[in-house]
Structures are given as C-alpha cells and as structure tokens.
Coordinates of C-alpha atoms in Angstrom, one line a residue:
X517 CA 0.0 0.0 0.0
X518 CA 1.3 3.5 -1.0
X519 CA 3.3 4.7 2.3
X520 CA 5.0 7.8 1.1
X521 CA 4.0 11.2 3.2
X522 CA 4.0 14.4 1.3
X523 CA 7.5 15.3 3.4
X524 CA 9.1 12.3 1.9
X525 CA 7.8 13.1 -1.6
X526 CA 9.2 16.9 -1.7
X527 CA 12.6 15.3 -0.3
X528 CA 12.8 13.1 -3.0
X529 CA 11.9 15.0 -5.8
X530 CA 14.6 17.7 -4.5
X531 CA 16.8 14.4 -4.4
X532 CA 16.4 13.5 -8.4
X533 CA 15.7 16.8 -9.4
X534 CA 11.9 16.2 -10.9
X535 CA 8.7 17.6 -10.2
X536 CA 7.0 16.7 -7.0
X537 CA 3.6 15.9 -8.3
X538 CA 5.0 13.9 -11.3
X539 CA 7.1 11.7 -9.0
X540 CA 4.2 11.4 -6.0
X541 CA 2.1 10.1 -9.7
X542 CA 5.2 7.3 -10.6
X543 CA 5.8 5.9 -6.5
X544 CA 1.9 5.4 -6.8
X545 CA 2.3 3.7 -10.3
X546 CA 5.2 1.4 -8.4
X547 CA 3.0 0.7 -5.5
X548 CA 0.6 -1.2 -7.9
X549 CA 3.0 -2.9 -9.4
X550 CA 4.7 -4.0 -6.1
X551 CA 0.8 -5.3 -5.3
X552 CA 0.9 -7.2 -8.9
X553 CA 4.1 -8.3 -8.5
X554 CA 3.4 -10.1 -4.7
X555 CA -0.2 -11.3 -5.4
X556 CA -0.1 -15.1 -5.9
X557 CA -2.4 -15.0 -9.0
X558 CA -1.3 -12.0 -10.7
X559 CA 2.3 -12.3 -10.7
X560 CA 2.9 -14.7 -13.3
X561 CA 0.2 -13.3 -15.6
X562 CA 0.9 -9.7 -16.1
X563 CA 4.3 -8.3 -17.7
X564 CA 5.2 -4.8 -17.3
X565 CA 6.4 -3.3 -21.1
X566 CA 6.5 0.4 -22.2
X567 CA 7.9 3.7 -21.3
X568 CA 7.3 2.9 -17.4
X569 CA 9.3 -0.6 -17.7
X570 CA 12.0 1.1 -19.7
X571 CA 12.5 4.2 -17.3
X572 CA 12.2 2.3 -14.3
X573 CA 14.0 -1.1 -14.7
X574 CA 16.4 0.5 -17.0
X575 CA 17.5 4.0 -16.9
X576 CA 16.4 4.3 -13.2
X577 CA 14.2 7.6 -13.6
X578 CA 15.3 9.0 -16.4
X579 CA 11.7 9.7 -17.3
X580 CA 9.3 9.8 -15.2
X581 CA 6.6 7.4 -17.3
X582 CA 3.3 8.0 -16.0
X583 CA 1.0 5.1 -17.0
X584 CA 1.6 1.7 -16.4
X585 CA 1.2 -0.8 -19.6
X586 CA 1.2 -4.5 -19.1
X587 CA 0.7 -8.0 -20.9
X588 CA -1.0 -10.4 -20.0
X589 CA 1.3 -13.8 -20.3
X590 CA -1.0 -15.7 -18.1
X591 CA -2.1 -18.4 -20.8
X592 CA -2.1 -18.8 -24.5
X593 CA -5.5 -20.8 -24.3
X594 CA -8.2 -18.3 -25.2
X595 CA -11.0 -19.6 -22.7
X596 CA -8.4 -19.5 -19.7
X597 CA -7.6 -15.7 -21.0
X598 CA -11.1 -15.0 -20.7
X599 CA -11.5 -16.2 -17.2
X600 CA -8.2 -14.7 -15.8
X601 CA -9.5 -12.0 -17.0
X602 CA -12.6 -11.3 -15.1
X603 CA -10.2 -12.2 -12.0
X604 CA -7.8 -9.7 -12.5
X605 CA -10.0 -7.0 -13.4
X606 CA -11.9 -7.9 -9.8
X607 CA -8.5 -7.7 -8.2
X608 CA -7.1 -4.6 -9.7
X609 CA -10.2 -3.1 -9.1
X610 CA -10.7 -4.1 -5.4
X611 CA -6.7 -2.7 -4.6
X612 CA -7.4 0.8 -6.1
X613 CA -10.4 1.2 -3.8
X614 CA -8.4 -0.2 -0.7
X615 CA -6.0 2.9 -2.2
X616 CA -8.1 5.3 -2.6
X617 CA -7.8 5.6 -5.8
X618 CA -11.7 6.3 -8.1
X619 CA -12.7 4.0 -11.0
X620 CA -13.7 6.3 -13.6
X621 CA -15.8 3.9 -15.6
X622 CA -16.7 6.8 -18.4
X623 CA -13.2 6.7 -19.2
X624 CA -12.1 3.2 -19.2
X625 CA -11.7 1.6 -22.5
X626 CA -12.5 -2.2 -23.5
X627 CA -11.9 -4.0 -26.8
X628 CA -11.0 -7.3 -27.4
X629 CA -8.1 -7.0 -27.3
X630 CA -7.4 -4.3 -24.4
X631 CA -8.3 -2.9 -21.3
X632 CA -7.8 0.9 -20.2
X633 CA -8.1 1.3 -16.6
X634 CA -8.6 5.4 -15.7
X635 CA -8.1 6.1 -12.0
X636 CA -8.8 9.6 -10.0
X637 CA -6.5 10.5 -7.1
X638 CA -6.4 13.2 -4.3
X639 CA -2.7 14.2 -5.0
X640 CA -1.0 15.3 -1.6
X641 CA 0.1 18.4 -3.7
X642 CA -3.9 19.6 -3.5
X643 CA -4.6 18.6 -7.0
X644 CA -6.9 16.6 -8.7
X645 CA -4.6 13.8 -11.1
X646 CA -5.4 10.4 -12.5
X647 CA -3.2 7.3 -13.5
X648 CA -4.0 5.0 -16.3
X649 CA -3.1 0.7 -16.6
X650 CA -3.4 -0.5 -19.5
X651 CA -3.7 -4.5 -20.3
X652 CA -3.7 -6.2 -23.7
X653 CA -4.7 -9.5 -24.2
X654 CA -3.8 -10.7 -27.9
X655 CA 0.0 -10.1 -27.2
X656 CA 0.1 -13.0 -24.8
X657 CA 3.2 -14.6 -26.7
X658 CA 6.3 -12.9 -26.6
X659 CA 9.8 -14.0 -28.4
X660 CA 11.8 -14.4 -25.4
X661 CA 10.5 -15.4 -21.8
X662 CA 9.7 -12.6 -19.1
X663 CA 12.2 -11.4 -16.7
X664 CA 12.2 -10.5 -13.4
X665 CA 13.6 -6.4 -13.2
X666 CA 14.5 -4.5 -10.2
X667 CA 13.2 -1.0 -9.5
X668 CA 15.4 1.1 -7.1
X669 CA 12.8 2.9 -5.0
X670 CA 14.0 5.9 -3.1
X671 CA 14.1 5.6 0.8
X672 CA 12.1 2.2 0.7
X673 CA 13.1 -1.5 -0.3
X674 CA 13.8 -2.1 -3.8
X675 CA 10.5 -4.2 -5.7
X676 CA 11.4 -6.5 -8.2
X677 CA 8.9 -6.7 -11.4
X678 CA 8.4 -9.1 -14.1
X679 CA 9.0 -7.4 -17.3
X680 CA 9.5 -7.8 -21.0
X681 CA 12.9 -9.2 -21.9
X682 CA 14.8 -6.6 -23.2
X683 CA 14.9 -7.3 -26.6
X684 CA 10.8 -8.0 -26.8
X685 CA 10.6 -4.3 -24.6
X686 CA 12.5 -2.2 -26.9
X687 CA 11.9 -3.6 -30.4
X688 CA 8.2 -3.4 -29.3
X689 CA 9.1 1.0 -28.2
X690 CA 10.6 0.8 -31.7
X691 CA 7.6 -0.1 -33.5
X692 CA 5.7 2.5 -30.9
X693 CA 7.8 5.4 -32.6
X694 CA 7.4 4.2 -36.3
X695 CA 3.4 3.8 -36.0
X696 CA 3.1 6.9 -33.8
X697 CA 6.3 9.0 -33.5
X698 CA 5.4 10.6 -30.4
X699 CA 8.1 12.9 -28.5
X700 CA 8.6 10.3 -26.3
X701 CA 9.2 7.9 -28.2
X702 CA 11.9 10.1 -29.5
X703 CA 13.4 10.7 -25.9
X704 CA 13.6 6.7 -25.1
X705 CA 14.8 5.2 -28.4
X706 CA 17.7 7.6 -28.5
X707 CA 18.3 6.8 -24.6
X708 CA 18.1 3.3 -26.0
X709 CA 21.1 4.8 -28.6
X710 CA 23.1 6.8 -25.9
X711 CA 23.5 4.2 -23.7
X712 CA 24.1 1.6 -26.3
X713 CA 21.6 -1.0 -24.6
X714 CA 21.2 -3.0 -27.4
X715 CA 24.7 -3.1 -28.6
X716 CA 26.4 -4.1 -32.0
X717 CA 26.5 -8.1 -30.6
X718 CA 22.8 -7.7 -30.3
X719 CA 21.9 -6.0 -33.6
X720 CA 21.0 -8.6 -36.2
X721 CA 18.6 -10.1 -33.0
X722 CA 16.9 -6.8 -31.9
X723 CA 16.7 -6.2 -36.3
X724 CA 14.8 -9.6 -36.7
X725 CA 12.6 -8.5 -33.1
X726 CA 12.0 -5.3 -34.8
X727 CA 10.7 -6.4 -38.2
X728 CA 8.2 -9.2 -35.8
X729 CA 6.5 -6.3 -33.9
X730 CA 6.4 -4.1 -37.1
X731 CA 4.1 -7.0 -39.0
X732 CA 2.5 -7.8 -36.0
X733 CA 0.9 -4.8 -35.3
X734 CA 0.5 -3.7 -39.2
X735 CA -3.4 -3.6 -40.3
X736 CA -2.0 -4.7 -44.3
X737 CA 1.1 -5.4 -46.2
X738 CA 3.9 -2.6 -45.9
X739 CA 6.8 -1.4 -47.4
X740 CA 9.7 -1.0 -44.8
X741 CA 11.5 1.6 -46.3
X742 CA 8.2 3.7 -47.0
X743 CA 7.3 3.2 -43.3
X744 CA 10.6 4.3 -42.0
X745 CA 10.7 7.4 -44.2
X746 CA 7.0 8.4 -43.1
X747 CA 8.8 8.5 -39.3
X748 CA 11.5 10.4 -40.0
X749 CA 9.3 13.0 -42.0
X750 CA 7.5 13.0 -38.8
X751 CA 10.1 13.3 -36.5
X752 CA 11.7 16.0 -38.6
X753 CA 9.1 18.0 -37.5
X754 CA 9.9 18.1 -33.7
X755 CA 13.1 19.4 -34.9
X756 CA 13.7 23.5 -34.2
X757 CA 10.2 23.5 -32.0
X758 CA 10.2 24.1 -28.2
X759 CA 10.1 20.8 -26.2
X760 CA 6.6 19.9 -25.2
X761 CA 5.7 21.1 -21.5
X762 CA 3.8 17.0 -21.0
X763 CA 7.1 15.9 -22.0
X764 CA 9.5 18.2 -19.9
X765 CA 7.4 17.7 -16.6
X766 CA 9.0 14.0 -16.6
X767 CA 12.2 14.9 -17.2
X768 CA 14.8 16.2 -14.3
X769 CA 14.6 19.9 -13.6
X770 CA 17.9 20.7 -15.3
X771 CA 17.7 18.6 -18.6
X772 CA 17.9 20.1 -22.0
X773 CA 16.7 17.6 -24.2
X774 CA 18.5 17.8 -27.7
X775 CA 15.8 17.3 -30.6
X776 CA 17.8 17.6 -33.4
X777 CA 20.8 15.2 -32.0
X778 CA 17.8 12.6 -31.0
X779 CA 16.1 12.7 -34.6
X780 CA 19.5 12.6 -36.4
X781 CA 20.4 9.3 -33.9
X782 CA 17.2 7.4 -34.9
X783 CA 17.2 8.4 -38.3
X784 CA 20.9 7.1 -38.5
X785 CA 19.6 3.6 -37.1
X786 CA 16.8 3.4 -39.5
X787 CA 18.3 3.7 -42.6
X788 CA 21.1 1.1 -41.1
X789 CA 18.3 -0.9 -40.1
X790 CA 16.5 -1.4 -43.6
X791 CA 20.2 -1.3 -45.7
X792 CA 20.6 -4.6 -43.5
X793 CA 17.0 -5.9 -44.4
X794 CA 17.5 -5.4 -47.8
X795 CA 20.6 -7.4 -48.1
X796 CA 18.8 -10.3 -46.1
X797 CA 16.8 -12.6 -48.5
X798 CA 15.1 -14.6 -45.7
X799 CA 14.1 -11.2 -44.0
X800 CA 12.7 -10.1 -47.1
X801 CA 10.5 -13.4 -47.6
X802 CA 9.2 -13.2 -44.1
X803 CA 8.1 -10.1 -44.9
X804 CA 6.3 -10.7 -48.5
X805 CA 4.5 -13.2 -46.9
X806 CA 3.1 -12.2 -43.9
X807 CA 1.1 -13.2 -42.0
X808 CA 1.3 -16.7 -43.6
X809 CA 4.7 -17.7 -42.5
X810 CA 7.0 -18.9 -45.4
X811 CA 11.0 -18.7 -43.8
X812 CA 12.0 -18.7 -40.4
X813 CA 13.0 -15.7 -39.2
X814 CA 15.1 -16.3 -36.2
X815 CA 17.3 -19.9 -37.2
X816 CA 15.9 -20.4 -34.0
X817 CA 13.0 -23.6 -33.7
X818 CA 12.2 -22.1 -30.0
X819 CA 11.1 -18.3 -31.0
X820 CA 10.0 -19.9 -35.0
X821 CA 7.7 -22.0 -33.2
X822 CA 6.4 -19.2 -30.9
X823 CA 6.0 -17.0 -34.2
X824 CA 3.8 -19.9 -35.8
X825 CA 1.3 -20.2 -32.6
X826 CA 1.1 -16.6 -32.3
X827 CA -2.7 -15.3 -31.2
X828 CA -1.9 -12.1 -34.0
X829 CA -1.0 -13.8 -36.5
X830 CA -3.3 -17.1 -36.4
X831 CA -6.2 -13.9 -36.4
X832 CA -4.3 -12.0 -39.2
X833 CA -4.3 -15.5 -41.3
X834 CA -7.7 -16.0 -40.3
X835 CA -8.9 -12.6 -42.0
X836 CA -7.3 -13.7 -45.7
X837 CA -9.4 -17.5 -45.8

C-alpha cells in the first residue's frame, strides 16, 4: 500500500531533481506494481512493457513514465484468457479502492483485445490527477520469456517486477515510434542509442525483433523503407520546436533535451536498419509473406515456433481464408 508522506515526496523530488507531483504520480504507479508483483495469482500473468518498464527497470528515472502498460502472459488458451481475466480486473479493481484511488468507468476503455483502466486520485500536492493501466490481451506470446527487473525505490526497499525481456521491450518501443512518433518515443529510443543498450552483438537479433512487432501490429502489407521514411518525416518535425511542457514535466529539472541530435540518432539507425534488411533474403520473404509464415525468421525452432502459434497472427491468417 502506498506509504510515502507528502514530506518524503518533496525530499525526494529535490533528491532526483523532478517535479514533485509527477514523481508522487510514478511511486503510486510502483506501489501497484509492487501489489501485482506479490499477489499469488497475478504475478505470473501480467508483464510490465513500455515507457514505465524502460524508465524504471532500465535508466532508473530517467523519465518519469506516467501510466503503467502490461501483458497479460498468463495463458495462450483463449477460454483461460477470458476467465483470468474477469479475475484480474476484480483484483485490480478491489486494490485501487483499498487505495483510494476512483474507477472512472466513463473513461475506461475495452476491446478485445485491451483494457484501459482510468483512476482519479487526491494528490498530496492539493490537485486533482489520474493514472492510467493498460492490459492487452492478444499479445500474450512474446519471443523471449519474461524477466524479473529491479526498481530502485527511493528511501524504501527495492521491488522486483516481471518485465519484457529486453529485446521483446525495446523492439516493441521501436515499432511504438514508427506507427506513432510521439516525443517520447523520441526521448527513449535515442536513450536506448546513448547508452548503447542493445549493442552491436545484439543488432541482427533486436533487427529480426524489430521487423516481428512491425508485421504484427500492421493492419496490411507494408513497405519498410516507406514506413521508416514516413517516421523520419515526422520526427523531422519536432526538430527546431520548443520541447513539449507534457514531456519536460517528466524529465529532471535541469535537462535540455537535444531534438535535433535525438532525430538525427534514430534516423541514423533506421536507414542502417533497412540497408541490413534489404541485403537479407530470408528477411525479405518473411516479410512478403506475412502473415502466412513462409522462412524462419530467427534460425531459432524455439522463437520460429512461438512466431507460428502466435494469437496475432493465427487472427491475421484467419482474416485472408
């Protein structure tokens, strides 16, 4: 249960240099996933992906991410999907109340695929603020198992969280900044760059991850180079504008974020990304053909095999009988 007093909170946020109100937001984002991650029936079933997982397990609050977006791994069988997930709905629901946290119901969100929790909190700052958790369902499989991350949290004991591997987690951002090419997508992929997380050992893996997430969450057949050319066009237009005050209140106090270097980073990895596509026949038959599966795309029979059984893409082949 969230523990933090409003003294702690300003001590803290003088500590790391952020805004108060934006860190008070993220320690209650980490107190429901400390609850997830200690509850006996949901700790196995939901993995923690996104902005939040990246900032967190990663780059220790380098950005403050402010919504909290899971998977559920739980089961691949569609029926036991359905029932776990009246159960965790009932639970999440149940620990917000105990945390005084309001279920907006106008603004929650369910397809078939997702859920959109909105919650309404009393912040200690005497402002009204909200947090969001997001759970998709059809993304049940992932290339490489789950792994257990460790968020430092300041002044209390550290919480350990299951979380995407890192090559499913940032492949998956990746695909997050072609589609949408938001500013914050900017900010992590060219943290992802600076700090050389996925380094040149791990390129032709995090490529082949890359190109998975791309097909899987296309709507029809695209062209690579087109789609990465539509992102740097958008991109290109952050460059020379003022940094957005929604991103900036995440960031630390002092921070002057460099658009143009970011854009210029990313770009730089695209085009290296696609030159290495092109040259790679298999790659370019996986692609052709999705989603009907004609090469491997990893060598590997483990992932391949995962790839084949995939929810997404038995859907997607289901759509073209």
């Amino acid at each position: 249960m969230f523990s933090y007093t409003k003294k702690e909170i300003v001590m803290l946020a003088q500590e790391l240099n952020v805004q108060k109100q934006t860190l008070e937001k993220v320690l209650r984002l980490i107190d429901v996933l400390d609850f997830i991650n200690t509850d006996k029936y949901l700790k196995e079933k939901l993995a923690l992906k996104g902005g939040t997982a990246i900032n967190l397990t990663f780059y220790n609050y380098l950005r403050l991410s402010v919504d909290i977006d899971l998977d559920y791994i739980g089961s691949i069988d569609r029926e036991q999907m359905i029932i776990d997930r009246g159960l965790i709905e009932t639970k999440l629901l149940n620990y917000m109340q105990e945390s005084n946290m309001q279920y907006r119901n106008d603004k929650t969100k369910k397809t078939h695929a997702l859920d959109s929790f909105v919650f309404n909190y009393s912040s200690m700052f005497n402002a009204k603020d909200m947090v969001k958790v997001e759970i998709n369902y059809m993304n049940r499989v992932h290339l490489f198992d789950c792994e257990k991350r460790r968020i430092t949290l300041p002044a209390k004991n550290d919480i350990e969280v299951l979380t995407l591997n890192k090559f499913d987690l940032f492949s998956s951002k990746m695909t997050a900044l072609i589609y949408r090419t938001t500013i914050r997508d900017v900010y992590d992929i060219n943290n992802m760059i600076k700090n050389r997380t996925i380094n040149n050992d791990g390129f032709i893996l995090f490529k082949k991850c890359f190109i998975f997430y791309l097909l899987l969450s296309s709507e029809n057949k695209i062209d690579m180079k087109t789609l990465f050319e539509k992102c740097k066009k958008r991109m290109n237009a952050f460059i020379g504008k003022r940094v957005p005050q929604y991103l900036t209140a995440t960031l630390k106090l002092n921070e002057k974020f460099d658009i143009n270097t970011a854009v210029n980073n990313i770009s730089i990895l695209l085009d290296t990304i696609i030159e290495s596509i092109i040259n790679d026949d298999d790659e370019m038959a996986f692609i052709k053909s999705f989603p009907n599966i004609s090469v491997q795309l990893f060598e590997n029979d483990l992932i391949d095999e995962k790839i084949k059984n995939h929810p997404m893409i038995n859907w997607k082949q289901s759509l073209l009988k």
